[in-house]
PDB file of C-alpha atoms in Angstrom:
ATOM      1  CA  MET A 424       0.000   0.000   0.000  1.00 65.00           C
ATOM      2  CA  ARG A 425       2.955   2.274   0.578  1.00 74.00           C
ATOM      3  CA  LEU A 426       4.019   1.780  -3.044  1.00 75.00           C
ATOM      4  CA  ALA A 427       0.519   2.784  -4.190  1.00 77.00           C
ATOM      5  CA  LYS A 428       0.922   6.018  -2.148  1.00 83.00           C
ATOM      6  CA  ILE A 429      -2.133   5.362   0.006  1.00 86.00           C
ATOM      7  CA  LYS A 430      -2.625   7.937   2.737  1.00 87.00           C
ATOM      8  CA  ASN A 431      -6.083   7.247   4.258  1.00 90.00           C
ATOM      9  CA  TYR A 432      -8.704   4.526   4.847  1.00 91.00           C
ATOM     10  CA  GLN A 433     -10.803   5.406   1.809  1.00 91.00           C
ATOM     11  CA  GLN A 434      -7.840   5.060  -0.556  1.00 90.00           C
ATOM     12  CA  ALA A 435      -6.870   1.819   1.201  1.00 91.00           C
ATOM     13  CA  ASN A 436     -10.365   0.363   0.750  1.00 91.00           C
ATOM     14  CA  ARG A 437     -10.445   1.370  -2.930  1.00 91.00           C
ATOM     15  CA  PHE A 438      -7.007  -0.206  -3.442  1.00 90.00           C
ATOM     16  CA  LEU A 439      -8.059  -3.431  -1.719  1.00 91.00           C
ATOM     17  CA  ILE A 440     -11.308  -3.749  -3.676  1.00 93.00           C
ATOM     18  CA  ASN A 441     -10.062  -2.646  -7.105  1.00 92.00           C
ATOM     19  CA  LYS A 442      -6.457  -3.895  -7.215  1.00 91.00           C
ATOM     20  CA  PHE A 443      -5.428  -6.265  -4.438  1.00 92.00           C
ATOM     21  CA  LEU A 444      -8.452  -8.603  -4.170  1.00 93.00           C
ATOM     22  CA  PRO A 445      -8.738  -9.275  -7.934  1.00 94.00           C
ATOM     23  CA  TRP A 446      -4.990  -9.990  -8.099  1.00 93.00           C
ATOM     24  CA  TYR A 447      -5.067 -12.191  -4.975  1.00 94.00           C
ATOM     25  CA  ASN A 448      -8.149 -14.139  -6.124  1.00 92.00           C
ATOM     26  CA  ALA A 449      -6.689 -14.707  -9.594  1.00 92.00           C
ATOM     27  CA  LYS A 450      -3.439 -16.001  -8.120  1.00 92.00           C
ATOM     28  CA  TYR A 451      -4.595 -18.133  -5.173  1.00 93.00           C
ATOM     29  CA  THR A 452      -8.152 -19.330  -5.732  1.00 91.00           C
ATOM     30  CA  HIS A 453      -9.327 -22.310  -7.729  1.00 87.00           C
ATOM     31  CA  GLN A 454     -12.667 -23.942  -8.461  1.00 88.00           C
ATOM     32  CA  ALA A 455     -13.509 -26.566  -5.857  1.00 88.00           C
ATOM     33  CA  GLU A 456     -14.275 -30.024  -7.151  1.00 90.00           C
ATOM     34  CA  SER A 457     -17.428 -31.788  -6.069  1.00 90.00           C
ATOM     35  CA  VAL A 458     -16.913 -34.262  -3.238  1.00 91.00           C
ATOM     36  CA  TYR A 459     -20.330 -35.829  -3.753  1.00 91.00           C
ATOM     37  CA  VAL A 460     -20.242 -39.614  -3.782  1.00 90.00           C
ATOM     38  CA  SER A 461     -23.331 -41.536  -4.801  1.00 90.00           C
ATOM     39  CA  LEU A 462     -24.755 -44.102  -2.422  1.00 87.00           C
ATOM     40  CA  PRO A 463     -23.499 -47.628  -3.143  1.00 88.00           C
ATOM     41  CA  ALA A 464     -26.214 -49.876  -4.566  1.00 88.00           C
ATOM     42  CA  ASP A 465     -25.700 -52.485  -1.850  1.00 84.00           C
ATOM     43  CA  LYS A 466     -26.176 -49.969   1.013  1.00 84.00           C
ATOM     44  CA  ASP A 467     -29.607 -50.283   2.646  1.00 84.00           C
ATOM     45  CA  LEU A 468     -30.551 -47.011   4.341  1.00 88.00           C
ATOM     46  CA  ASP A 469     -32.997 -48.836   6.613  1.00 85.00           C
ATOM     47  CA  LEU A 470     -29.995 -50.504   8.228  1.00 86.00           C
ATOM     48  CA  VAL A 471     -28.196 -47.178   8.591  1.00 87.00           C
ATOM     49  CA  PHE A 472     -31.022 -45.157  10.146  1.00 90.00           C
ATOM     50  CA  CYS A 473     -32.186 -47.586  12.816  1.00 90.00           C
ATOM     51  CA  VAL A 474     -31.674 -48.350  16.488  1.00 89.00           C
ATOM     52  CA  LYS A 475     -29.187 -51.197  16.791  1.00 93.00           C
ATOM     53  CA  LYS A 476     -29.079 -53.580  19.716  1.00 93.00           C
ATOM     54  CA  GLU A 477     -27.042 -56.702  20.264  1.00 95.00           C
ATOM     55  CA  ARG A 478     -28.640 -59.916  21.465  1.00 95.00           C
ATOM     56  CA  THR A 479     -27.337 -63.398  22.236  1.00 95.00           C
ATOM     57  CA  VAL A 480     -29.303 -66.230  20.647  1.00 94.00           C
ATOM     58  CA  SER A 481     -30.761 -68.662  23.202  1.00 95.00           C
ATOM     59  CA  ASN A 482     -30.276 -72.437  23.042  1.00 94.00           C
ATOM     60  CA  ASP A 483     -33.705 -72.775  21.422  1.00 93.00           C
ATOM     61  CA  ASN A 484     -32.664 -70.390  18.583  1.00 93.00           C
ATOM     62  CA  THR A 485     -34.720 -67.430  19.804  1.00 94.00           C
ATOM     63  CA  ILE A 486     -34.002 -63.875  20.873  1.00 94.00           C
ATOM     64  CA  GLN A 487     -36.008 -61.538  23.088  1.00 92.00           C
ATOM     65  CA  ILE A 488     -36.616 -57.927  22.100  1.00 90.00           C
ATOM     66  CA  TYR A 489     -39.108 -55.660  23.896  1.00 87.00           C
ATOM     67  CA  GLY A 490     -40.724 -58.704  25.508  1.00 87.00           C
ATOM     68  CA  GLN A 491     -41.314 -60.322  22.125  1.00 89.00           C
ATOM     69  CA  THR A 492     -39.714 -63.647  21.201  1.00 91.00           C
ATOM     70  CA  ILE A 493     -38.331 -64.009  17.689  1.00 92.00           C
ATOM     71  CA  GLN A 494     -37.470 -67.444  16.297  1.00 92.00           C
ATOM     72  CA  ILE A 495     -34.218 -67.660  14.312  1.00 91.00           C
ATOM     73  CA  PRO A 496     -34.570 -70.243  11.510  1.00 89.00           C
ATOM     74  CA  PRO A 497     -31.641 -72.344  10.277  1.00 86.00           C
ATOM     75  CA  SER A 498     -29.657 -70.514   7.612  1.00 80.00           C
ATOM     76  CA  GLU A 499     -26.895 -71.110   5.082  1.00 81.00           C
ATOM     77  CA  MET A 500     -24.344 -69.786   7.570  1.00 79.00           C
ATOM     78  CA  ALA A 501     -25.236 -72.138  10.414  1.00 82.00           C
ATOM     79  CA  ILE A 502     -27.921 -74.626  11.363  1.00 86.00           C
ATOM     80  CA  SER A 503     -28.073 -73.155  14.841  1.00 88.00           C
ATOM     81  CA  LEU A 504     -26.965 -69.729  16.011  1.00 89.00           C
ATOM     82  CA  ALA A 505     -27.276 -70.655  19.695  1.00 91.00           C
ATOM     83  CA  LYS A 506     -24.963 -68.649  21.978  1.00 93.00           C
ATOM     84  CA  ARG A 507     -23.917 -66.373  19.121  1.00 92.00           C
ATOM     85  CA  LYS A 508     -24.294 -62.604  19.027  1.00 95.00           C
ATOM     86  CA  VAL A 509     -26.713 -61.087  16.524  1.00 94.00           C
ATOM     87  CA  ASP A 510     -27.505 -57.466  15.724  1.00 95.00           C
ATOM     88  CA  VAL A 511     -31.120 -56.386  15.967  1.00 95.00           C
ATOM     89  CA  CYS A 512     -32.071 -53.294  13.946  1.00 94.00           C
ATOM     90  CA  ILE A 513     -35.306 -51.585  14.986  1.00 91.00           C
ATOM     91  CA  LEU A 514     -36.798 -49.168  12.458  1.00 91.00           C
ATOM     92  CA  GLU A 515     -39.190 -46.272  13.080  1.00 87.00           C
ATOM     93  CA  ASP A 516     -42.095 -48.236  11.593  1.00 88.00           C
ATOM     94  CA  ASN A 517     -41.495 -51.032  14.186  1.00 87.00           C
ATOM     95  CA  ARG A 518     -39.924 -53.430  11.698  1.00 91.00           C
ATOM     96  CA  ILE A 519     -37.078 -55.560  13.041  1.00 92.00           C
ATOM     97  CA  PHE A 520     -34.129 -56.899  11.094  1.00 93.00           C
ATOM     98  CA  VAL A 521     -31.971 -59.563  12.727  1.00 94.00           C
ATOM     99  CA  LEU A 522     -28.456 -59.679  11.280  1.00 93.00           C
ATOM    100  CA  TYR A 523     -25.653 -62.150  11.783  1.00 92.00           C
ATOM    101  CA  LYS A 524     -22.263 -61.057  10.445  1.00 90.00           C
ATOM    102  CA  SER A 525     -24.033 -58.215   8.577  1.00 87.00           C
ATOM    103  CA  LYS A 526     -26.318 -60.653   6.727  1.00 89.00           C
ATOM    104  CA  LEU A 527     -30.084 -60.504   7.153  1.00 89.00           C
ATOM    105  CA  ILE A 528     -31.454 -63.699   8.690  1.00 91.00           C
ATOM    106  CA  VAL A 529     -34.896 -62.652   9.988  1.00 90.00           C
ATOM    107  CA  GLU A 530     -37.309 -59.828   9.288  1.00 91.00           C
ATOM    108  CA  SER A 531     -40.144 -59.306  11.753  1.00 90.00           C
ATOM    109  CA  LYS A 532     -42.406 -56.611  13.145  1.00 90.00           C
ATOM    110  CA  ILE A 533     -43.132 -55.412  16.679  1.00 86.00           C
ATOM    111  CA  SER A 534     -46.764 -54.952  17.605  1.00 82.00           C
ATOM    112  CA  LYS A 535     -47.863 -51.303  17.750  1.00 78.00           C
ATOM    113  CA  ASN A 536     -49.395 -52.040  21.162  1.00 81.00           C
ATOM    114  CA  ASN A 537     -46.114 -53.278  22.675  1.00 82.00           C
ATOM    115  CA  LYS A 538     -46.002 -51.639  26.133  1.00 84.00           C
ATOM    116  CA  ILE A 539     -42.232 -51.881  26.564  1.00 84.00           C
ATOM    117  CA  LEU A 540     -41.575 -50.199  23.207  1.00 81.00           C
ATOM    118  CA  LYS A 541     -44.083 -47.430  23.994  1.00 81.00           C
ATOM    119  CA  LYS A 542     -42.385 -46.735  27.350  1.00 84.00           C
ATOM    120  CA  GLU A 543     -38.950 -46.628  25.741  1.00 82.00           C
ATOM    121  CA  LYS A 544     -40.134 -44.189  23.058  1.00 81.00           C
ATOM    122  CA  ILE A 545     -41.668 -41.919  25.732  1.00 84.00           C
ATOM    123  CA  ILE A 546     -38.412 -41.954  27.723  1.00 84.00           C
ATOM    124  CA  GLU A 547     -36.382 -41.264  24.565  1.00 81.00           C
ATOM    125  CA  LYS A 548     -38.653 -38.343  23.678  1.00 82.00           C
ATOM    126  CA  GLN A 549     -38.279 -36.868  27.180  1.00 83.00           C
ATOM    127  CA  LEU A 550     -34.498 -37.212  27.058  1.00 82.00           C
ATOM    128  CA  ASN A 551     -34.374 -35.507  23.656  1.00 80.00           C
ATOM    129  CA  GLN A 552     -36.472 -32.635  25.015  1.00 78.00           C
ATOM    130  CA  ARG A 553     -34.125 -32.268  27.995  1.00 71.00           C
ATOM    131  CA  GLN A 554     -31.083 -32.191  25.709  1.00 68.00           C
ATOM    132  CA  TYR A 555     -32.767 -29.522  23.577  1.00 64.00           C
ATOM    133  CA  ILE A 556     -33.574 -27.395  26.626  1.00 68.00           C
ATOM    134  CA  ALA A 557     -30.044 -27.844  28.044  1.00 66.00           C
ATOM    135  CA  ALA A 558     -28.539 -26.737  24.720  1.00 65.00           C
ATOM    136  CA  MET A 559     -30.447 -23.454  24.825  1.00 59.00           C
TER     137      MET A 559
END
């Protein structure tokens, strides 16, 4: 700015807007590339946006979730999954997916009148409200 013989703020602002910023932007800026990546075809969003719980399969090939018993049928992976850990994915519409080693083995549904599920949703709603109030 000294070389441009600037003596006050108005001249400095004019210099910055008319000379310096165009030069600086031309030299140092570049067009950003898109970082968008499309969703893989094998990715099921229902399994991403769900509540996941882990359960151990009983000796009679069943699991308990919200007081409901779900029978695990024999599969290609194993005749019996007794004593093994499975992932249970609970969706908003009360559907349940039971996964073993990320493979779907059972799809079921929880009754809308399930008392345990209703209580848990009420508690979750209250906790979310408290977090919202605490954040304010």
